[in-house]
PDB file of C-alpha atoms in Angstrom:
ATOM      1  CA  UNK A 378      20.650   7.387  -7.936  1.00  0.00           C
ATOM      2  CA  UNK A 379      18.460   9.093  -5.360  1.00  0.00           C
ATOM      3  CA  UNK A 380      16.817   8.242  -2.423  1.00  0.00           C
ATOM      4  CA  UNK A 381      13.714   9.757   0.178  1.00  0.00           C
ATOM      5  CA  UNK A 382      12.731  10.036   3.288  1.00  0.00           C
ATOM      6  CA  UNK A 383      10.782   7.052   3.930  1.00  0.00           C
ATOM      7  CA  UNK A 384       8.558   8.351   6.677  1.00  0.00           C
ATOM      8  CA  UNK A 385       7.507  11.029   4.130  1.00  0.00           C
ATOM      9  CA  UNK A 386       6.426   8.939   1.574  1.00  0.00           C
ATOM     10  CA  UNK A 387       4.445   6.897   4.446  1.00  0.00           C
ATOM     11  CA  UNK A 388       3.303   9.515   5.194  1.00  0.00           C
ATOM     12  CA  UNK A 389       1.673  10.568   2.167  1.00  0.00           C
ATOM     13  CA  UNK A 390       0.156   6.597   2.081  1.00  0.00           C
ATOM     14  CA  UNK A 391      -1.005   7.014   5.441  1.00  0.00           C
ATOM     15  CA  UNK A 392      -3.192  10.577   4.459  1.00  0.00           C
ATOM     16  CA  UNK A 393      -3.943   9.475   0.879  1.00  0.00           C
ATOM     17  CA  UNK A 394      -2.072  11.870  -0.389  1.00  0.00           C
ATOM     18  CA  UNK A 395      -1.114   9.621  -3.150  1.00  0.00           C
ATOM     19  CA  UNK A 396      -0.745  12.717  -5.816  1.00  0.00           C
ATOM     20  CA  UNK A 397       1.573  14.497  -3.771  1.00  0.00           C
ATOM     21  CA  UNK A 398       3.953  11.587  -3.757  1.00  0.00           C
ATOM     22  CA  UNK A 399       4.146  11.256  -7.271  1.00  0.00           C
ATOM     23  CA  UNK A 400       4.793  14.801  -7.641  1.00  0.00           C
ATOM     24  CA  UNK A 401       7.482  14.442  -5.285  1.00  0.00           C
ATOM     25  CA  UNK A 402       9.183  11.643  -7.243  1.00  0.00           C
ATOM     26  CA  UNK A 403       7.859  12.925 -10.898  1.00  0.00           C
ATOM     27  CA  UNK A 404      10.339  15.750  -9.936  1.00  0.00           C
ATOM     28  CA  UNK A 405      12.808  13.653  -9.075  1.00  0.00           C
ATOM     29  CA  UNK A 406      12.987  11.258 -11.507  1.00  0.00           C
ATOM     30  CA  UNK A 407      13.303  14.467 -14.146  1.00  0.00           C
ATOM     31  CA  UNK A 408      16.035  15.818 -12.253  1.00  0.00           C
ATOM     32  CA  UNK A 409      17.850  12.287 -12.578  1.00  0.00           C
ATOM     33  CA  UNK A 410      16.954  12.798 -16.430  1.00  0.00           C
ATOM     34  CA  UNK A 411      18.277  15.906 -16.337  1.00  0.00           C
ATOM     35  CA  UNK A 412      21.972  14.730 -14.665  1.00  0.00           C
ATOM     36  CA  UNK A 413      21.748  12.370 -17.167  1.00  0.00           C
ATOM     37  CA  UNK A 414      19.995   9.399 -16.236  1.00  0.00           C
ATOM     38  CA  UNK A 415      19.505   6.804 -19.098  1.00  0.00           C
ATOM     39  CA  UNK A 416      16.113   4.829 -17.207  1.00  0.00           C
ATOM     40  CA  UNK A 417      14.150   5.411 -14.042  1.00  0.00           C
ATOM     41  CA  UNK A 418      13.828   2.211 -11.804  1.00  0.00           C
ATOM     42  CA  UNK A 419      11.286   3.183  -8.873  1.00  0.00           C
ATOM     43  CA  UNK A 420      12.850   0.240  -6.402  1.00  0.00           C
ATOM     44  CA  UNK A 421       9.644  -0.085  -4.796  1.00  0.00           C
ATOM     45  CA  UNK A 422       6.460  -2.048  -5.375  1.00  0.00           C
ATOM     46  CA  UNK A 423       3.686   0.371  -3.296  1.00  0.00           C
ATOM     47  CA  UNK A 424       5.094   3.476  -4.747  1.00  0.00           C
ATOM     48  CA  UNK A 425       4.679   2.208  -8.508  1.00  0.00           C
ATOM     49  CA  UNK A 426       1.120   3.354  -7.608  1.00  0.00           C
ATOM     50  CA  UNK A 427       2.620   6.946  -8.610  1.00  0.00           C
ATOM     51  CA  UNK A 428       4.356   5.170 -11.691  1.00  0.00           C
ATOM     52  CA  UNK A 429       2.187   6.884 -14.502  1.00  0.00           C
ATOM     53  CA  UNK A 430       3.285  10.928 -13.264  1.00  0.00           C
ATOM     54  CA  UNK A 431       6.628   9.784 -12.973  1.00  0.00           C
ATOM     55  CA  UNK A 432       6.752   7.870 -16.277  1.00  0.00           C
ATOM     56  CA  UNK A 433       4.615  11.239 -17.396  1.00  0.00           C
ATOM     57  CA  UNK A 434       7.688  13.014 -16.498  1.00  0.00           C
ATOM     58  CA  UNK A 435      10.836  12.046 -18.276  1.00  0.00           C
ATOM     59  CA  UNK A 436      11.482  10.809 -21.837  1.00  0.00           C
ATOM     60  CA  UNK A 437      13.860   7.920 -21.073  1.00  0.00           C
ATOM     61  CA  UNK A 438      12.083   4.266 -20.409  1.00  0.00           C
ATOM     62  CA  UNK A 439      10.711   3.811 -17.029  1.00  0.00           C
ATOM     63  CA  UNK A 440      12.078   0.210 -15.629  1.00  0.00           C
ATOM     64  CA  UNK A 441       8.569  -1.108 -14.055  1.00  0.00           C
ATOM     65  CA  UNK A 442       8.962  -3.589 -11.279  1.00  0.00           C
ATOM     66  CA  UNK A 443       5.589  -5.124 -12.280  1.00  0.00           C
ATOM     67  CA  UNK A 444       6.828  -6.084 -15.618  1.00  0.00           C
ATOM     68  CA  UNK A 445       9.730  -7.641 -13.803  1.00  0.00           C
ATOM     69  CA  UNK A 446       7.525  -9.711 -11.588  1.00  0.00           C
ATOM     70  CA  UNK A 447       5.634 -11.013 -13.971  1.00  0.00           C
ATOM     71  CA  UNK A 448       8.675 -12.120 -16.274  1.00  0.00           C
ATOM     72  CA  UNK A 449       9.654 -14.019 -12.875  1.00  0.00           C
ATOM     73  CA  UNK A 450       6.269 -15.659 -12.519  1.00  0.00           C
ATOM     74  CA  UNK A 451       6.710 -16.665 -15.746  1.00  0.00           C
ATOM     75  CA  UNK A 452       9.589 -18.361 -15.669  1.00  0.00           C
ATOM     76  CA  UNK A 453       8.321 -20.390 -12.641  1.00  0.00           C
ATOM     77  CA  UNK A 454       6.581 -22.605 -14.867  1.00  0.00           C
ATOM     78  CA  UNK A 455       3.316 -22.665 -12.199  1.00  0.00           C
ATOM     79  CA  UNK A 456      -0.066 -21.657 -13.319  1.00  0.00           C
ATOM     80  CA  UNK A 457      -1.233 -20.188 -10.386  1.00  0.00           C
ATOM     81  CA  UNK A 458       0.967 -18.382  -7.545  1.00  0.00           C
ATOM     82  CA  UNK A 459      -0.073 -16.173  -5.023  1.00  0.00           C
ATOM     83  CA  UNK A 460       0.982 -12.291  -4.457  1.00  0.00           C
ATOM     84  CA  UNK A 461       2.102 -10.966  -0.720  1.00  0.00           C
ATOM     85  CA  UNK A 462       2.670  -7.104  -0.344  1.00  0.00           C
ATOM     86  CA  UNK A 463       1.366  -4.308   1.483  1.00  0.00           C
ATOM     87  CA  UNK A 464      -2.706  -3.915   1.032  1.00  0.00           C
ATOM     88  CA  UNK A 465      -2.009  -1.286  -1.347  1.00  0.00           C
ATOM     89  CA  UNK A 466      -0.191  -3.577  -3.574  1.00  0.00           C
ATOM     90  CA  UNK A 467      -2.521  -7.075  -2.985  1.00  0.00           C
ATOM     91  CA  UNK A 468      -6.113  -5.170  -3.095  1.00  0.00           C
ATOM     92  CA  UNK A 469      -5.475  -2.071  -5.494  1.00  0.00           C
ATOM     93  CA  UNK A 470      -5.692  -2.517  -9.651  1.00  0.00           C
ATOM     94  CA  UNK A 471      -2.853  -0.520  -9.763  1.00  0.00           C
ATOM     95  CA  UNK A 472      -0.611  -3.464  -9.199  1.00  0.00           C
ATOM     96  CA  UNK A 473      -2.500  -6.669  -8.389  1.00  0.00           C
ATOM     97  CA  UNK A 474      -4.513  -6.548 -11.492  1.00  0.00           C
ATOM     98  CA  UNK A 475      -1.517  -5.220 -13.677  1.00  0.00           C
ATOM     99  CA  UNK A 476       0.463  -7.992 -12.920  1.00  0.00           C
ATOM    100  CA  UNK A 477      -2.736 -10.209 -13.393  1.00  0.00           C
ATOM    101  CA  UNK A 478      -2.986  -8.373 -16.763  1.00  0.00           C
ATOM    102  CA  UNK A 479       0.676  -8.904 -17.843  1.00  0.00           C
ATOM    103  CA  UNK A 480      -0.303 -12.762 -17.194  1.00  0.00           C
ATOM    104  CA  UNK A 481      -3.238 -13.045 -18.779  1.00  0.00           C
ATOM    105  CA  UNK A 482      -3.624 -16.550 -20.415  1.00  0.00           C
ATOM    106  CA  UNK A 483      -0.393 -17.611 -18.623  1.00  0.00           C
ATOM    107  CA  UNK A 484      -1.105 -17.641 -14.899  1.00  0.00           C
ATOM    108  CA  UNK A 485      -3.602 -16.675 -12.348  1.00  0.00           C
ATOM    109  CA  UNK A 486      -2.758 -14.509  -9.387  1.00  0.00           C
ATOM    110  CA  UNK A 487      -4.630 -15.618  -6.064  1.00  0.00           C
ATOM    111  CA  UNK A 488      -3.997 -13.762  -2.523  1.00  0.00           C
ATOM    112  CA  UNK A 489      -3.973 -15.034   0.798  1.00  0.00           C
ATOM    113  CA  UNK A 490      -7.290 -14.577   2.650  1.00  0.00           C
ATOM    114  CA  UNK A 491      -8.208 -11.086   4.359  1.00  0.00           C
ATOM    115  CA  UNK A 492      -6.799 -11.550   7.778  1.00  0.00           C
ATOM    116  CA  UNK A 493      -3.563 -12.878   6.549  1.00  0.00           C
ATOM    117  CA  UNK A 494      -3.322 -10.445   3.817  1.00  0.00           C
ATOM    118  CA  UNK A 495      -3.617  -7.415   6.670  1.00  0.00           C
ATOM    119  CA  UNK A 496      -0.893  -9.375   8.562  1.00  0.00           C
ATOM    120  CA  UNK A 497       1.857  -9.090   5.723  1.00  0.00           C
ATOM    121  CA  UNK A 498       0.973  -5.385   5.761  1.00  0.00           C
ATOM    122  CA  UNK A 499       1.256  -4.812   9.039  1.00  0.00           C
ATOM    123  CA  UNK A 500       4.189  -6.632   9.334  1.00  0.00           C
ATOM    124  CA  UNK A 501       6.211  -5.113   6.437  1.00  0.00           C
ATOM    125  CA  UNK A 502       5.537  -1.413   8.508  1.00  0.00           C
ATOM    126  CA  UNK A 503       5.965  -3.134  11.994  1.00  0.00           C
ATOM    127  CA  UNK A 504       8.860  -5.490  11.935  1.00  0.00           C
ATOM    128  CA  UNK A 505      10.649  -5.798   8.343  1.00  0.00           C
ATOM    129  CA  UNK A 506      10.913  -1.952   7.251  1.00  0.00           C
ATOM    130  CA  UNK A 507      12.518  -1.829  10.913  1.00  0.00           C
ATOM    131  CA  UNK A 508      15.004  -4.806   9.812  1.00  0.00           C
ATOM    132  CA  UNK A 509      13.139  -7.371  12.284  1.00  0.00           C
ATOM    133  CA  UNK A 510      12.416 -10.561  11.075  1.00  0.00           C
ATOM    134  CA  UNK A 511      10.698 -13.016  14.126  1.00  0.00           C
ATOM    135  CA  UNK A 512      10.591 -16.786  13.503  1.00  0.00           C
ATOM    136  CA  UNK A 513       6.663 -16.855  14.436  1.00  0.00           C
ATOM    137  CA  UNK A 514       6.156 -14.135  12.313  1.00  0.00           C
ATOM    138  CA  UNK A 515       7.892 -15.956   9.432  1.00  0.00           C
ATOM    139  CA  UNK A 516       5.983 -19.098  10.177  1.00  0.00           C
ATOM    140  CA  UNK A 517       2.900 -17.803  10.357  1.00  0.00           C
ATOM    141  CA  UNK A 518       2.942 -16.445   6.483  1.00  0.00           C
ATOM    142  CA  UNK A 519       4.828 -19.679   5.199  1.00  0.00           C
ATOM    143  CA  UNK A 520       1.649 -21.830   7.126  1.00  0.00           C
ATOM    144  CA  UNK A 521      -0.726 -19.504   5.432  1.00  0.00           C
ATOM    145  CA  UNK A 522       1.439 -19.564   1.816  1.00  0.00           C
ATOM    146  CA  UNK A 523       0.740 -23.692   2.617  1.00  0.00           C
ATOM    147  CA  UNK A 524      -2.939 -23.133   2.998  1.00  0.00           C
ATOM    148  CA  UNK A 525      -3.327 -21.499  -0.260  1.00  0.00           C
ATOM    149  CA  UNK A 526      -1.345 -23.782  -1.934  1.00  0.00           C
ATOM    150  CA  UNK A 527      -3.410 -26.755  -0.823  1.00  0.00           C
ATOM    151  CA  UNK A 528      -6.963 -25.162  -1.074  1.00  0.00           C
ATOM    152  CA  UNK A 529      -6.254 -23.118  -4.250  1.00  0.00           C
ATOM    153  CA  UNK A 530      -3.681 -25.334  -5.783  1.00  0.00           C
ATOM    154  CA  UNK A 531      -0.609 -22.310  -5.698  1.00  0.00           C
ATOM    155  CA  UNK A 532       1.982 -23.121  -8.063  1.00  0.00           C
ATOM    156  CA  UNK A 533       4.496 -20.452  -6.928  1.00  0.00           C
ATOM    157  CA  UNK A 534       5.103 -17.536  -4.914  1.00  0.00           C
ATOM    158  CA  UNK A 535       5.251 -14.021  -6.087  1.00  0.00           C
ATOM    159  CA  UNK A 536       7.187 -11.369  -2.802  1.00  0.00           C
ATOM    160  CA  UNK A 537       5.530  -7.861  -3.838  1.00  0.00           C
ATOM    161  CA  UNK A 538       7.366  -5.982  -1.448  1.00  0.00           C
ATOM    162  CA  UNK A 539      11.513  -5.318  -1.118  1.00  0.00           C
ATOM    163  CA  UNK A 540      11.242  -6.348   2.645  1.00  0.00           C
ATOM    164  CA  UNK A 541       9.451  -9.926   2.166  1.00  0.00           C
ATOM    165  CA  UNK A 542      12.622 -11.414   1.159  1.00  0.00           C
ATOM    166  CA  UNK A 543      13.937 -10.987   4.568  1.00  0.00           C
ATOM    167  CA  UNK A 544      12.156 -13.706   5.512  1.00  0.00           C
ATOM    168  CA  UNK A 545      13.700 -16.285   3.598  1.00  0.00           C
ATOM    169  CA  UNK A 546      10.386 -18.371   3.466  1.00  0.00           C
ATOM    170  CA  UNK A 547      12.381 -20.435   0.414  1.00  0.00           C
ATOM    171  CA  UNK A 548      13.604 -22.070   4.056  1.00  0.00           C
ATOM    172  CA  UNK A 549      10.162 -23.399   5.299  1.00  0.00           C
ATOM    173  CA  UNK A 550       8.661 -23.956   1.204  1.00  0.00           C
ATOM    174  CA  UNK A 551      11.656 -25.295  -0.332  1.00  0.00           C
ATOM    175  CA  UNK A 552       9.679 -26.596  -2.890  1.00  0.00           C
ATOM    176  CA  UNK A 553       7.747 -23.712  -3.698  1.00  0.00           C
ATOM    177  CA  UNK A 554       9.003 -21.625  -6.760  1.00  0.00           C
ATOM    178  CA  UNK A 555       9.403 -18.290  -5.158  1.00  0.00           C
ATOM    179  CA  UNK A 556       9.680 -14.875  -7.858  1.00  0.00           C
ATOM    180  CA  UNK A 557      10.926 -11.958  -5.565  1.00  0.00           C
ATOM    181  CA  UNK A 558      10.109  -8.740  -7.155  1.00  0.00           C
ATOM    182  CA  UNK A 559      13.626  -7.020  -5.907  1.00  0.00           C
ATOM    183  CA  UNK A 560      15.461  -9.800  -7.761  1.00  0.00           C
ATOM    184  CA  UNK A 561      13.613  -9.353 -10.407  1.00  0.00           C
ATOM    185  CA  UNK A 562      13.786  -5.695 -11.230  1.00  0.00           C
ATOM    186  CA  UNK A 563      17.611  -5.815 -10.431  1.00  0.00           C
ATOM    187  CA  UNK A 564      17.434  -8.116 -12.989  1.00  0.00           C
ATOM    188  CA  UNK A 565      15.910  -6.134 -15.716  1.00  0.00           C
ATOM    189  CA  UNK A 566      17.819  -3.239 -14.873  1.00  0.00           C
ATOM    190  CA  UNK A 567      21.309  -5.318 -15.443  1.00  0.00           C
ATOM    191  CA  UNK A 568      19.772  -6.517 -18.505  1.00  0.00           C
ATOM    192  CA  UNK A 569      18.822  -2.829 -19.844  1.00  0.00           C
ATOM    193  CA  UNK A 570      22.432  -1.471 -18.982  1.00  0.00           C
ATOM    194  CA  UNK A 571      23.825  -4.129 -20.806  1.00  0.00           C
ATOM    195  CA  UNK A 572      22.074  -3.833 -23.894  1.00  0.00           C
ATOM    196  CA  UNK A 573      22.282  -0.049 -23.871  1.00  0.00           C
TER     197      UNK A 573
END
Protein backbone atom coordinates (compact mmCIF):
# COMPACT_ATOMS: atom_id res chain seq x y z
CA UNK A 1 0.00 0.00 0.00
CA UNK A 2 1.08 3.55 -0.76
CA UNK A 3 -0.22 6.75 -0.43
CA UNK A 4 0.46 10.76 -1.90
CA UNK A 5 0.40 13.94 -1.13
CA UNK A 6 -2.97 15.03 -1.89
CA UNK A 7 -2.30 18.68 -2.52
CA UNK A 8 0.15 17.45 -5.20
CA UNK A 9 -2.04 15.52 -7.08
CA UNK A 10 -4.57 18.66 -6.86
CA UNK A 11 -2.31 20.26 -7.87
CA UNK A 12 -1.55 18.67 -11.01
CA UNK A 13 -5.76 18.78 -11.62
CA UNK A 14 -5.73 22.29 -10.88
CA UNK A 15 -2.73 23.09 -13.85
CA UNK A 16 -3.85 20.27 -16.16
CA UNK A 17 -1.05 18.60 -15.70
CA UNK A 18 -2.93 15.43 -15.96
CA UNK A 19 0.26 13.44 -17.60
CA UNK A 20 2.45 14.26 -14.91
CA UNK A 21 0.16 12.64 -12.42
CA UNK A 22 0.00 9.51 -14.05
CA UNK A 23 3.61 9.39 -14.33
CA UNK A 24 3.79 9.97 -10.79
CA UNK A 25 1.52 7.03 -9.92
CA UNK A 26 2.59 4.79 -13.17
CA UNK A 27 5.87 4.77 -11.09
CA UNK A 28 4.36 3.94 -8.22
CA UNK A 29 2.15 1.43 -8.93
CA UNK A 30 5.43 -0.50 -10.63
CA UNK A 31 7.30 -0.08 -7.59
CA UNK A 32 4.29 -1.80 -5.64
CA UNK A 33 4.71 -4.54 -8.50
CA UNK A 34 8.04 -4.67 -7.90
CA UNK A 35 7.67 -5.30 -3.74
CA UNK A 36 5.41 -7.66 -4.83
CA UNK A 37 2.09 -6.42 -5.27
CA UNK A 38 -0.45 -8.98 -6.74
CA UNK A 39 -3.21 -5.95 -8.21
CA UNK A 40 -3.19 -2.18 -8.28
CA UNK A 41 -6.46 -0.59 -6.80
CA UNK A 42 -6.19 3.33 -7.54
CA UNK A 43 -8.78 4.20 -4.42
CA UNK A 44 -9.88 7.14 -6.18
CA UNK A 45 -12.49 7.98 -8.79
CA UNK A 46 -10.84 11.51 -10.43
CA UNK A 47 -7.45 10.02 -10.56
CA UNK A 48 -8.65 6.85 -12.67
CA UNK A 49 -8.37 9.59 -15.36
CA UNK A 50 -4.50 8.51 -15.27
CA UNK A 51 -5.73 4.75 -15.14
CA UNK A 52 -4.46 3.72 -18.72
CA UNK A 53 -0.31 4.81 -17.87
CA UNK A 54 -0.68 3.19 -14.73
CA UNK A 55 -2.40 0.04 -16.04
CA UNK A 56 0.43 0.67 -19.00
CA UNK A 57 2.82 0.14 -16.28
CA UNK A 58 2.66 -3.11 -14.43
CA UNK A 59 1.72 -6.65 -15.55
CA UNK A 60 -0.58 -7.63 -12.67
CA UNK A 61 -4.56 -6.71 -13.15
CA UNK A 62 -5.43 -3.21 -12.43
CA UNK A 63 -8.67 -3.24 -9.92
CA UNK A 64 -10.80 -0.32 -11.78
CA UNK A 65 -13.22 1.47 -9.55
CA UNK A 66 -15.45 2.10 -12.62
CA UNK A 67 -15.99 -1.50 -13.18
CA UNK A 68 -16.91 -1.66 -9.53
CA UNK A 69 -19.50 1.03 -9.84
CA UNK A 70 -21.11 -0.23 -12.44
CA UNK A 71 -21.42 -3.89 -10.93
CA UNK A 72 -23.16 -1.78 -7.99
CA UNK A 73 -25.54 0.00 -10.33
CA UNK A 74 -26.31 -3.11 -11.49
CA UNK A 75 -27.31 -4.76 -8.75
CA UNK A 76 -29.67 -1.85 -7.85
CA UNK A 77 -32.15 -3.18 -10.09
CA UNK A 78 -33.04 0.73 -11.38
CA UNK A 79 -32.79 1.65 -14.96
CA UNK A 80 -31.72 4.95 -14.64
CA UNK A 81 -29.56 6.51 -11.63
CA UNK A 82 -27.73 9.50 -11.56
CA UNK A 83 -23.73 10.02 -11.06
CA UNK A 84 -22.32 12.82 -8.39
CA UNK A 85 -18.44 13.42 -8.40
CA UNK A 86 -16.08 16.05 -9.01
CA UNK A 87 -16.61 17.79 -12.70
CA UNK A 88 -13.81 15.81 -13.84
CA UNK A 89 -15.55 12.66 -13.10
CA UNK A 90 -19.50 13.82 -14.11
CA UNK A 91 -18.46 15.83 -17.49
CA UNK A 92 -15.22 13.93 -18.77
CA UNK A 93 -15.56 10.44 -21.07
CA UNK A 94 -12.97 9.20 -19.12
CA UNK A 95 -15.34 8.11 -16.44
CA UNK A 96 -18.92 9.28 -17.02
CA UNK A 97 -19.15 7.69 -20.35
CA UNK A 98 -17.11 4.51 -19.24
CA UNK A 99 -19.38 3.74 -16.71
CA UNK A 100 -22.25 4.63 -19.23
CA UNK A 101 -20.41 2.17 -21.54
CA UNK A 102 -20.05 -0.69 -18.97
CA UNK A 103 -24.05 -0.21 -18.76
CA UNK A 104 -24.94 -0.11 -21.99
CA UNK A 105 -28.39 -1.82 -22.56
CA UNK A 106 -28.75 -2.09 -18.74
CA UNK A 107 -29.06 1.43 -17.36
CA UNK A 108 -28.78 5.00 -18.27
CA UNK A 109 -26.58 7.41 -16.38
CA UNK A 110 -28.19 11.01 -15.99
CA UNK A 111 -26.36 13.97 -13.92
CA UNK A 112 -27.71 16.59 -11.93
CA UNK A 113 -28.08 19.91 -13.79
CA UNK A 114 -24.95 22.35 -14.27
CA UNK A 115 -25.19 24.47 -11.21
CA UNK A 116 -25.71 21.59 -8.93
CA UNK A 117 -23.19 19.50 -10.60
CA UNK A 118 -20.41 22.52 -9.87
CA UNK A 119 -21.76 22.46 -6.27
CA UNK A 120 -20.76 18.69 -5.53
CA UNK A 121 -17.36 19.72 -6.89
CA UNK A 122 -16.85 22.45 -5.03
CA UNK A 123 -17.97 20.94 -2.12
CA UNK A 124 -15.93 17.68 -2.23
CA UNK A 125 -12.55 20.33 -2.35
CA UNK A 126 -14.25 22.81 0.15
CA UNK A 127 -15.88 20.95 2.94
CA UNK A 128 -15.65 16.95 2.58
CA UNK A 129 -11.81 16.45 1.55
CA UNK A 130 -11.45 18.77 4.80
CA UNK A 131 -13.75 16.13 6.80
CA UNK A 132 -16.75 18.80 7.01
CA UNK A 133 -19.98 17.66 6.33
CA UNK A 134 -22.86 20.76 6.94
CA UNK A 135 -26.54 19.73 7.18
CA UNK A 136 -27.53 22.51 4.42
CA UNK A 137 -24.92 21.36 2.41
CA UNK A 138 -26.20 17.77 2.65
CA UNK A 139 -29.72 18.90 2.01
CA UNK A 140 -29.16 20.81 -0.69
CA UNK A 141 -27.70 17.70 -2.94
CA UNK A 142 -30.38 15.18 -1.48
CA UNK A 143 -33.26 18.11 -2.73
CA UNK A 144 -31.48 18.22 -6.00
CA UNK A 145 -30.92 14.04 -6.10
CA UNK A 146 -35.13 14.47 -5.53
CA UNK A 147 -35.43 16.74 -8.49
CA UNK A 148 -33.82 14.41 -10.82
CA UNK A 149 -35.53 11.65 -9.65
CA UNK A 150 -38.93 13.20 -10.26
CA UNK A 151 -38.18 15.02 -13.62
CA UNK A 152 -35.92 12.27 -15.07
CA UNK A 153 -37.44 9.33 -13.35
CA UNK A 154 -33.81 8.29 -11.28
CA UNK A 155 -33.93 4.85 -10.23
CA UNK A 156 -30.80 4.94 -8.01
CA UNK A 157 -27.89 6.77 -6.96
CA UNK A 158 -24.39 6.22 -8.07
CA UNK A 159 -21.49 8.42 -5.19
CA UNK A 160 -18.41 8.90 -7.73
CA UNK A 161 -16.25 10.27 -5.28
CA UNK A 162 -14.67 8.55 -1.77
CA UNK A 163 -15.86 11.73 0.17
CA UNK A 164 -19.73 11.70 -0.94
CA UNK A 165 -20.43 9.02 1.42
CA UNK A 166 -19.83 11.31 4.24
CA UNK A 167 -22.91 12.61 3.73
CA UNK A 168 -25.01 9.82 4.46
CA UNK A 169 -27.79 11.08 2.00
CA UNK A 170 -29.24 7.17 2.41
CA UNK A 171 -30.68 9.40 5.64
CA UNK A 172 -32.79 12.01 3.66
CA UNK A 173 -33.54 9.21 0.35
CA UNK A 174 -34.11 6.19 2.27
CA UNK A 175 -35.74 4.83 -0.50
CA UNK A 176 -33.34 5.55 -3.03
CA UNK A 177 -30.92 2.62 -3.97
CA UNK A 178 -27.64 4.27 -3.38
CA UNK A 179 -24.16 2.34 -5.17
CA UNK A 180 -21.12 4.09 -3.44
CA UNK A 181 -18.12 3.63 -5.52
CA UNK A 182 -15.69 3.16 -2.24
CA UNK A 183 -17.91 0.24 -1.21
CA UNK A 184 -17.81 -1.00 -4.22
CA UNK A 185 -14.18 -1.25 -5.15
CA UNK A 186 -13.45 -2.53 -1.52
CA UNK A 187 -15.65 -4.95 -2.62
CA UNK A 188 -13.97 -6.20 -5.67
CA UNK A 189 -10.75 -6.02 -4.15
CA UNK A 190 -11.96 -8.59 -1.18
CA UNK A 191 -13.38 -10.58 -3.86
CA UNK A 192 -9.96 -10.69 -6.01
CA UNK A 193 -7.84 -11.59 -2.79
CA UNK A 194 -10.05 -14.24 -2.13
CA UNK A 195 -10.06 -15.93 -5.26
CA UNK A 196 -6.33 -15.46 -5.74
Amino acid sequence: MASVDFQKIVDYQLSDQWDKAGCELADLAKRLEDAGADAIALAVNTMHKVADPIRDAVSIPFLDIREALGTALTSTGADKAVLLGTNYVAREDYYFGQVGARLAGEMKLSLLPDDEQSFVHDIIYGELAKGEVSPVTRQKIANGISRVVSEQGVGAVALACTELPMLDLGKLLPDLPIADSTNAHIAACVNFITNS
